[in-house]
Amino acid sequence: SQELEQSPQSLIVQEGKNLTINCTSSKTLYGLYWYKQKYGEGLIFLMMLQKGGEEKSHEKITAKLDEKKQQSSLHITASQPSHAGIYLCGASLTTDSWGKLQFGAGTQVVVTP
Amino acid sequence: SQTIHQWPATLVQPVGSPLSLECTVEGTSNPNLYWYRQAAGRGLQLLFYSVGIGQISSEVPQNLSASRPQDRQFILSSKKLLLSDSGFYLCAWSVTGGSTDTQYFGPGTRLTVL
């Protein structure tokens, strides 16, 4: 079973609409990373959250880490075709010094006209 | 600025053949380096990581091995490929490897074993 659960697995959103992706763990998230991937390409780093209750935004993408540090959400406002792709959350589930990341299975986002 | 390269971009190999994938990082010194595999329908699986030249840690037992002959070079190898080795291989680097140290990924190598 995945230590990080992402939901939904996929979603189709009309251009201009908002969307939210969730990443949930039964363990404490010591460092939570959001990446975007286009099919067949590498991962592009979006944001990193570390503190409970933290929220970061970049352009139309906002990521939050809940107070208990076991769930994160990624919210896209007024989606555009450029937002299409696979979004992955990755997390450090321990405080080990070398930074092993566990990843969710990813959420595929399709933006329709 | 830092850049990370992987080659080849795609590879088709027969079962039983050897494998060598290369990853190099530019613009940083003594990075932590990582090899991941992304199989169809599954998330990223960490295969190996390295904190320095000649220092390799394996995360899962498998048919693959890794080496770090130079500070910014990371190589993934196999003596005999299996069908199950097919997948998308990603190399990543980070500065310190701490729990809040961002990993940056290369463009990946698509390996198909026939």
Short mmCIF file of C-alpha atoms in Angstrom, two decimals, chain A residues 29-32 48-56 63-71, chain B residues 100:
data_model
loop_
_atom_site.label_atom_id
_atom_site.label_comp_id
_atom_site.label_asym_id
_atom_site.label_seq_id
_atom_site.Cartn_x
_atom_site.Cartn_y
_atom_site.Cartn_z
CA LEU A 29 5.06 14.80 6.79
CA TYR A 30 8.40 16.36 7.63
CA GLY A 31 8.88 17.86 4.21
CA LEU A 32 6.13 17.85 1.61
CA MET A 48 7.89 22.61 -0.66
CA LEU A 49 6.01 22.85 2.62
CA GLN A 50 7.52 22.18 5.97
CA LYS A 51 5.56 23.73 8.80
CA GLY A 52 2.09 22.83 10.00
CA GLY A 53 -0.45 25.28 8.61
CA GLU A 54 1.99 26.56 6.00
CA GLU A 55 0.65 27.86 2.71
CA LYS A 56 2.58 28.86 -0.39
CA ALA A 63 -0.29 24.49 -1.72
CA LYS A 64 -1.18 23.99 1.92
CA LEU A 65 0.02 21.69 4.67
CA ASP A 66 -2.48 21.03 7.45
CA GLU A 67 -1.75 21.77 11.09
CA LYS A 68 -1.22 18.11 11.91
CA LYS A 69 1.21 17.78 9.00
CA GLN A 70 -0.50 14.70 7.60
CA GLN A 71 -2.33 16.16 4.64
CA THR B 100 13.55 19.41 3.79
#
